Coordinates of C-alpha atoms and ligand atoms in Angstrom, one line a residue:
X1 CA 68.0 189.2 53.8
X2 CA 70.1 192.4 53.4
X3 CA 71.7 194.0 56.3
X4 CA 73.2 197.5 55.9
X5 CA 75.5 199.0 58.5
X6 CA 76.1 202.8 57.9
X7 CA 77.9 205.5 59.9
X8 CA 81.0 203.0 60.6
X9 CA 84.8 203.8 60.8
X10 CA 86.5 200.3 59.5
X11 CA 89.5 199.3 61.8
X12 CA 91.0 196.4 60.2
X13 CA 94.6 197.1 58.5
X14 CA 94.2 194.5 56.0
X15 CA 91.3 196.2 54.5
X16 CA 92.0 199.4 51.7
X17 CA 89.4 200.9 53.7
X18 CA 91.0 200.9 57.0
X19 CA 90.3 203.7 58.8
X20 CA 87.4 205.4 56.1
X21 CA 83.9 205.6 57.3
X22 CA 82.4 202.7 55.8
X23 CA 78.8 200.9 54.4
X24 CA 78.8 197.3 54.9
X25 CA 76.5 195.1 53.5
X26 CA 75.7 192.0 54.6
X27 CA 73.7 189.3 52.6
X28 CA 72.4 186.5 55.2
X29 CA 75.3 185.6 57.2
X30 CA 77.9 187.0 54.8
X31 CA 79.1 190.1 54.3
X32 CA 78.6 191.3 50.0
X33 CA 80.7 194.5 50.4
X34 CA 82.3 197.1 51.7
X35 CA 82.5 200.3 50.5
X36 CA 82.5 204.1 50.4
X37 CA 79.7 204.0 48.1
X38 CA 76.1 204.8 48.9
X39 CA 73.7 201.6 49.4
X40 CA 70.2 201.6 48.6
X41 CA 69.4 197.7 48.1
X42 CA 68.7 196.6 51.4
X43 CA 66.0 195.0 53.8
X44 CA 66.7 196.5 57.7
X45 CA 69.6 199.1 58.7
X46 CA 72.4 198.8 62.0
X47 CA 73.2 202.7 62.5
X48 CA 76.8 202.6 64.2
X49 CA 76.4 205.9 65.1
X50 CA 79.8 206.8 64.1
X51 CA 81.7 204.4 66.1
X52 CA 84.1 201.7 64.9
X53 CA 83.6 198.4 63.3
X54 CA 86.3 195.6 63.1
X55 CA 86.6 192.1 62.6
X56 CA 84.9 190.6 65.5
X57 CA 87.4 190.0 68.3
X58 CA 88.4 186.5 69.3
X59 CA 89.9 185.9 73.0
X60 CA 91.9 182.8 72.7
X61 CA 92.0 182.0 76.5
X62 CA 89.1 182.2 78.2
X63 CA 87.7 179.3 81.1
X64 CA 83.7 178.9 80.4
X65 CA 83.2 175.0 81.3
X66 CA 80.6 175.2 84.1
X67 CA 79.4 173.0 86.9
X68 CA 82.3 170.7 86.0
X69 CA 84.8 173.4 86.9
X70 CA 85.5 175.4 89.3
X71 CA 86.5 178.2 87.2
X72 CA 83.7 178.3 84.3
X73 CA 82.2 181.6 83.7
X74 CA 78.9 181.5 81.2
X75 CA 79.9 181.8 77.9
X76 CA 77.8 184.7 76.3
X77 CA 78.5 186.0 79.5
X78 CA 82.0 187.3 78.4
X79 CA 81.7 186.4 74.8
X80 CA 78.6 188.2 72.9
X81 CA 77.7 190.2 75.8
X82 CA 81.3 191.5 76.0
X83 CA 81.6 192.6 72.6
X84 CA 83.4 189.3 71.7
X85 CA 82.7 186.7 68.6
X86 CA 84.5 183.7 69.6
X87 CA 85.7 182.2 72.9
X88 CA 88.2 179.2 72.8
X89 CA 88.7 177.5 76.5
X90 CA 92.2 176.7 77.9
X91 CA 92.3 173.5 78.5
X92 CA 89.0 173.2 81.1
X93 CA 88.2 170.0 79.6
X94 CA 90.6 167.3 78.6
X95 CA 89.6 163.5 77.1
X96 CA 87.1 162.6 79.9
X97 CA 85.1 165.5 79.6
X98 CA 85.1 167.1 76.5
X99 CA 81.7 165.5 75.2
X100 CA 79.8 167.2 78.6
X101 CA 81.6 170.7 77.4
X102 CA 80.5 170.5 73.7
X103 CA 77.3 169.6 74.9
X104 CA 76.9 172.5 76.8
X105 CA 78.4 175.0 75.1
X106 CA 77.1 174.4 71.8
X107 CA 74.2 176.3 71.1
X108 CA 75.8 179.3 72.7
X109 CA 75.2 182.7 70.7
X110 CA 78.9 182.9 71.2
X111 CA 80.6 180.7 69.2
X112 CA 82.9 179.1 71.6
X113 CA 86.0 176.4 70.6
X114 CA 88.4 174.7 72.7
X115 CA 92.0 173.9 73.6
X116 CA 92.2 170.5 75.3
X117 CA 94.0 169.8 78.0
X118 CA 96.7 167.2 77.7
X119 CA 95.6 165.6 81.2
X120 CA 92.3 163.6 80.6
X121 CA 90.2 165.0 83.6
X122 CA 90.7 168.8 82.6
X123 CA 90.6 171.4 85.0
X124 CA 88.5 169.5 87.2
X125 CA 91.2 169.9 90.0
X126 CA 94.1 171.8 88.8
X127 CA 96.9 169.6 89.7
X128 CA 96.2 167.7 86.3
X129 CA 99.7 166.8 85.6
X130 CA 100.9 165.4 89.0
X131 CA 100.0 161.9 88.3
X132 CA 101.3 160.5 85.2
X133 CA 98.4 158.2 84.1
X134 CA 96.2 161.4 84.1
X135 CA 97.2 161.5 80.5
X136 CA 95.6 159.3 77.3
X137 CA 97.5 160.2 74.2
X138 CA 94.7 158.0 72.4
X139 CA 91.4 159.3 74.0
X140 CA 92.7 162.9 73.2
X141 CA 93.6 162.0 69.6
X142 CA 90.1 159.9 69.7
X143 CA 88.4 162.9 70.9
X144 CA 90.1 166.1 68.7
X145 CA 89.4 163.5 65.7
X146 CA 85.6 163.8 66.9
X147 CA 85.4 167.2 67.4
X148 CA 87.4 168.2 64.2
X149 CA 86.0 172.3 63.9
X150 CA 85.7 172.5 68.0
X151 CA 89.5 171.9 69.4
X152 CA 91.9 174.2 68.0
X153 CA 95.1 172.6 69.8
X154 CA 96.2 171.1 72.9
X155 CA 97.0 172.7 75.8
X156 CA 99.5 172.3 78.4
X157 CA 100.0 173.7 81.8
X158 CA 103.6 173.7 82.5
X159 CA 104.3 175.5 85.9
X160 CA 105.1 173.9 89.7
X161 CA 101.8 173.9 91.3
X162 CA 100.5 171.6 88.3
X163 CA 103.2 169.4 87.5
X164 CA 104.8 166.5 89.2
X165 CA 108.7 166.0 89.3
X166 CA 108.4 165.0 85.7
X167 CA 108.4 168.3 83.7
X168 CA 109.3 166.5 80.7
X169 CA 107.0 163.7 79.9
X170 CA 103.6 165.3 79.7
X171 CA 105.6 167.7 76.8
X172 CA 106.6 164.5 75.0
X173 CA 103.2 163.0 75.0
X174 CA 101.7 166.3 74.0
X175 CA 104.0 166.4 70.8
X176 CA 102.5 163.0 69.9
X177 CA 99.1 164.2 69.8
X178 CA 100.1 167.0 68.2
X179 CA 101.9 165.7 65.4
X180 CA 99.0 163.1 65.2
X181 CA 96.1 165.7 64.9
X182 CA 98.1 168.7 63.4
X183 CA 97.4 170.5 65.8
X184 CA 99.3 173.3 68.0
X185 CA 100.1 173.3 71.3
X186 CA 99.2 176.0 73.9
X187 CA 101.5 176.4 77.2
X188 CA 100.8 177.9 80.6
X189 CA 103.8 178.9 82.4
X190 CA 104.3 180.7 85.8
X191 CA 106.4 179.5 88.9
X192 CA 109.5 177.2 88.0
X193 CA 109.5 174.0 87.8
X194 CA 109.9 173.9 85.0
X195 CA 111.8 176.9 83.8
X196 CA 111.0 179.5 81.2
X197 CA 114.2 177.7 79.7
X198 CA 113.2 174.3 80.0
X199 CA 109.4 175.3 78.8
X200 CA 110.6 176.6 76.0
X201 CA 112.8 174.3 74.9
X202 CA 109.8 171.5 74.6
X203 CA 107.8 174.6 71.7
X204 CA 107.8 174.5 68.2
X205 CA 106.5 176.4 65.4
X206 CA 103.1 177.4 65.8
X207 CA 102.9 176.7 69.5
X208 CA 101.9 179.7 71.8
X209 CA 103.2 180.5 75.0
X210 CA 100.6 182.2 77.3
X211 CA 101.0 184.4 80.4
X212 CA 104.2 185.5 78.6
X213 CA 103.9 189.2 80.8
X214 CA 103.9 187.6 84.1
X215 CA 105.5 189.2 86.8
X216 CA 106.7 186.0 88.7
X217 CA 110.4 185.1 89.0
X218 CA 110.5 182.9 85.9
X219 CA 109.6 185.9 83.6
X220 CA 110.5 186.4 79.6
X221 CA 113.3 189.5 81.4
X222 CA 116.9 188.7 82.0
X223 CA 117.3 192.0 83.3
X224 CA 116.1 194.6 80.9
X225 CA 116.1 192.9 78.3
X226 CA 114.1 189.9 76.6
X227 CA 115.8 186.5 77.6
X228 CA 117.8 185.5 74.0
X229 CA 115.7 182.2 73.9
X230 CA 113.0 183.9 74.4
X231 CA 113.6 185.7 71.2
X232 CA 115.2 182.8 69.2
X233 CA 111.9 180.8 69.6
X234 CA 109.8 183.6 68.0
X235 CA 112.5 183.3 65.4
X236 CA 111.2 179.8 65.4
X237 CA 107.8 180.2 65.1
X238 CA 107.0 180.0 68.5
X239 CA 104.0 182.7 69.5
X240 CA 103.2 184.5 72.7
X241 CA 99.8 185.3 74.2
X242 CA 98.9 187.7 76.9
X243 CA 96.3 185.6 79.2
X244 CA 95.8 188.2 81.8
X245 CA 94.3 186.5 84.8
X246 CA 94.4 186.4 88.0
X247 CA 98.2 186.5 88.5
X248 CA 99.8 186.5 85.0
X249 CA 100.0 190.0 84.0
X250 CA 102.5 192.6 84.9
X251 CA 102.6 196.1 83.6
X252 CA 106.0 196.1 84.9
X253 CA 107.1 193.6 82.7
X254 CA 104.7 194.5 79.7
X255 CA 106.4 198.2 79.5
X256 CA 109.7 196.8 79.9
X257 CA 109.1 194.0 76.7
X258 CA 107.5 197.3 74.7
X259 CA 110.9 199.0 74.9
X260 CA 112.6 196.3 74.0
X261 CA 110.1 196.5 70.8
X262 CA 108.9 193.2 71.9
X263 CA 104.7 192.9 71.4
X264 CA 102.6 189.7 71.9
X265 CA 101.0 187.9 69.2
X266 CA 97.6 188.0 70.4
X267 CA 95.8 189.8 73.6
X268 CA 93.4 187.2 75.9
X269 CA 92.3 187.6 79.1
X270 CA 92.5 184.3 80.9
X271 CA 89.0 185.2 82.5
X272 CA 87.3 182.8 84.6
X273 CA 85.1 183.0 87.7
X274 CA 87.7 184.8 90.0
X275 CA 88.7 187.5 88.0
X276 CA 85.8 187.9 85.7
X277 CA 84.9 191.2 88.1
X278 CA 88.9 192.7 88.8
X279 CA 91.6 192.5 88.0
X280 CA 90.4 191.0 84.1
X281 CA 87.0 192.4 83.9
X282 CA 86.5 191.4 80.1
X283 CA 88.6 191.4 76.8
X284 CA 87.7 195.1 76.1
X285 CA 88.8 196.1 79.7
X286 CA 92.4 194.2 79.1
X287 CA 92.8 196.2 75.6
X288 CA 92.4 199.4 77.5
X289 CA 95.3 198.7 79.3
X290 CA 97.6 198.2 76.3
X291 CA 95.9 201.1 74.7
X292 CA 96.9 203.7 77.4
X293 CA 100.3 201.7 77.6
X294 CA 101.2 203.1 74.3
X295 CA 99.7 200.6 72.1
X296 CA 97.7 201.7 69.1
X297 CA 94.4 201.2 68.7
X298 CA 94.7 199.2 65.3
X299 CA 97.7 197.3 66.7
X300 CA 95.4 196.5 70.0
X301 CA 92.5 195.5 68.1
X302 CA 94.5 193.3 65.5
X303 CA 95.9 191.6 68.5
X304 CA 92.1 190.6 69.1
X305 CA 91.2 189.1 65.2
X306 CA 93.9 188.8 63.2
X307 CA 96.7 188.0 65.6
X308 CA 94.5 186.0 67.8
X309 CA 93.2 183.9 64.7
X310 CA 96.6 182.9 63.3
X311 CA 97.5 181.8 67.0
X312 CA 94.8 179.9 67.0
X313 CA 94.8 179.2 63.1
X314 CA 90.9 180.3 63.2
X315 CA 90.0 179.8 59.2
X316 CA 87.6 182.5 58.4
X317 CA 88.1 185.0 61.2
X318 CA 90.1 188.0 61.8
X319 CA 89.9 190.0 58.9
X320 CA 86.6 191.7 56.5
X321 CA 86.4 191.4 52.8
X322 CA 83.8 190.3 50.5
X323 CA 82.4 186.6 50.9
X324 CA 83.6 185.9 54.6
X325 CA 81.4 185.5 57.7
X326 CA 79.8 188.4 59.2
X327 CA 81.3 188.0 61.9
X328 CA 81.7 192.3 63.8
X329 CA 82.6 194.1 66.5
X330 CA 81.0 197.3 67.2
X331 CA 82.9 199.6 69.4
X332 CA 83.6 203.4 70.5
X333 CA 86.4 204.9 72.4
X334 CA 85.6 207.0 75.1
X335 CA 87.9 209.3 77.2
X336 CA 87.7 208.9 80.5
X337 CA 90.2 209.8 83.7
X338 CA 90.6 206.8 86.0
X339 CA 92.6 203.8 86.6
X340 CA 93.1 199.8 86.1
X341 CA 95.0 197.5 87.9
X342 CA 97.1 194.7 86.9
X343 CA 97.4 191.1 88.6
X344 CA 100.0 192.5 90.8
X345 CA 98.0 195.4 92.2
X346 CA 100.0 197.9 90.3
X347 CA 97.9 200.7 88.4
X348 CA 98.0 202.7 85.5
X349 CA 96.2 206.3 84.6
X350 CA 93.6 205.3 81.7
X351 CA 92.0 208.2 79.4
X352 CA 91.0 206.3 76.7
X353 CA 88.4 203.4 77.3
X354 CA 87.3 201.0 74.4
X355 CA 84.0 200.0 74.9
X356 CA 81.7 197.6 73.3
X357 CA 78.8 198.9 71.3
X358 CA 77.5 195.9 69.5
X359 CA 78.3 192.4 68.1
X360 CA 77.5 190.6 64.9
X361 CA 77.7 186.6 64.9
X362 CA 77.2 184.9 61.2
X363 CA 75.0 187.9 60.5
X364 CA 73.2 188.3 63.4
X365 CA 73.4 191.6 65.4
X366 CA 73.6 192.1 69.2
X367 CA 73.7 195.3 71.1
X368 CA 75.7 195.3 74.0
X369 CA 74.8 197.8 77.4
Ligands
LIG401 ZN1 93.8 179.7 82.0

């Protein structure tokens, strides 16, 4: 079956069409071509209606493992429904309890993957690291092994209220595992211990810090400016992630790192159950805010495909050409006079709102109200 989606402007800077109004056409669950060119060969027709179509957007920290967690918000829920392709979990599950996750998230119209957490039980309290035999270097090699295309990496959570006096050790065993399965490693941090300094000294190439605009004291500022390590690990290879949540993002310190010229690597909300209505709200709502920042909106929405797929080295996603996935976002931006808070209560003026039209999933199309 041919799809044809007409009256589209292309956002994706990789593409030689970025920024033309497009035709698309997709062939099953791939997409055939894009071009300026008229289309007549084609079975049913998506009229964007002039808005914009990108790559569909990927939010690399989400928390949708229900019943088992706390914190699990339904998948589709902030994934299609949202506007969003592809939800990958923090670390909700860990050895013990990835098979119940996969289980239950599998047949979601989202298509949803997984960090697992270094601790065996997950986020099923969230002290995961305070006792040391909460970790199984060879159940989690076992299990990313078994679910080869599901976990993307590891993740750790690195920040007082989760660790034990040993800040060290749970590092040391997550290098293990991820030299074993070739896989990166993502890191929470927030309160010290550990510090930004001593977190950071554990990544390497690939891995991805998240919550990297905090407003807590152990923040990527010394100062005004960006700490020096924090700048000779992205020298490294070392990547940053937003992960908005509930009290990890700071406008504060996002403004100050955008004079400094210093941008994330990808944009993720962090949503679970507790912020899911404010201060997160969705992906689209936390790509607002770095709109009206001063972010532009190709820069924004390549920090939700391309950037967000090389964090989370996503084959296949985060840029359109011929003969990949059809995998779309459908969005508009609308102008608008209000405001949006942060996780510290602080507010900006918003005038421009990007809001999601419409999603397309291997080929097939969702509208989103
Ligand atoms: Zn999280």
């Amino acid at each position: 079956m041919r799809t044809l989606i007409t009256n589209c402007v292309l956002v994706d800077q990789t593409h030689p069409l970025h920024k033309c109004q497009v035709n698309i056409l997709v062939k099953d669950d791939v997409i055939e071509s894009i071009t300026q060119e008229p289309c007549t060969d084609f079975d049913t027709v998506i009229d964007a209606k002039g808005g914009y179509v990108s790559p569909g957007w990927i939010d690399i920290h989400v928390h949708c493992f229900q019943d088992t967690t706390d914190l699990g918000v339904e998948a589709d829920r902030i994934g299609v429904k949202t506007g969003v392709v592809c939800v990958i979990d923090a670390g909700s599950s860990g050895s013990d309890t990835i098979d119940t996750f996969y289980n239950q998230v599998k047949d979601k119209q989202t298509i949803v993957k997984a960090w697992i957490n270094i601790a065996k039980s997950g986020l099923i309290d969230r002290f995961e690291l305070k006792d040391p035999d909460n970790v199984d270097i060879d159940a989690t090699i076992a299990k990313i092994q078994a679910y080869d295309d599901f976990v993307v990496g590891i993740k750790v959570r690195a920040s007082g209220s989760v660790m034990g006096e040993d800040t060290v050790t749970p590092f040391l065993k997550a290098h293990t595992v991820s030299n074993t399965t070739n896989r990166p490693i993502m890191v929470h941090f927030g309160n010290n211990p550990p510090t930004i300094h001593e977190v950071l000294k554990q990544m390497r190439e690939d891995d991805v810090l998240t919550h990297c605009f905090h407003g807590k004291p152990n923040n990527i500022l010394d100062g005004l400016h960006i700490k020096d390590l924090v700048l000779d690990k992205r020298k490294e290879g070392v990547l940053y992630d937003v992960g908005h949540g509930q009290d990890s993002f700071s406008f504060t310190i996002a403004k100050q790192a955008m004079s400094n010229n210093f941008e994330p690597d990808s944009i993720s909300t962090d949503i679970h159950k507790y912020n899911v209505e404010t201060p997160v709200g969705s992906l689209a709502g936390v790509m607002t805010k770095f709109l009206n920042m001063g972010y532009s909106l190709e820069n924004v929405v390549h920090l939700v495909t391309l950037g967000a797929a090389n964090n989370a080295k996503l084959k296949g996603f985060g840029m359109l050409k011929d003969g990949v996935k059809a995998h779309l976002t459908f969005f508009e931006v609308e102008t608008v006079d209000t405001t949006a808070v942060d996780s510290n209560n602080e507010s900006i003026q918003i005038h421009k709102q990007i809001t999601p039209k419409g999603c397309m999933i291997s080929g097939v199309y969702t509208e989103v109200h």
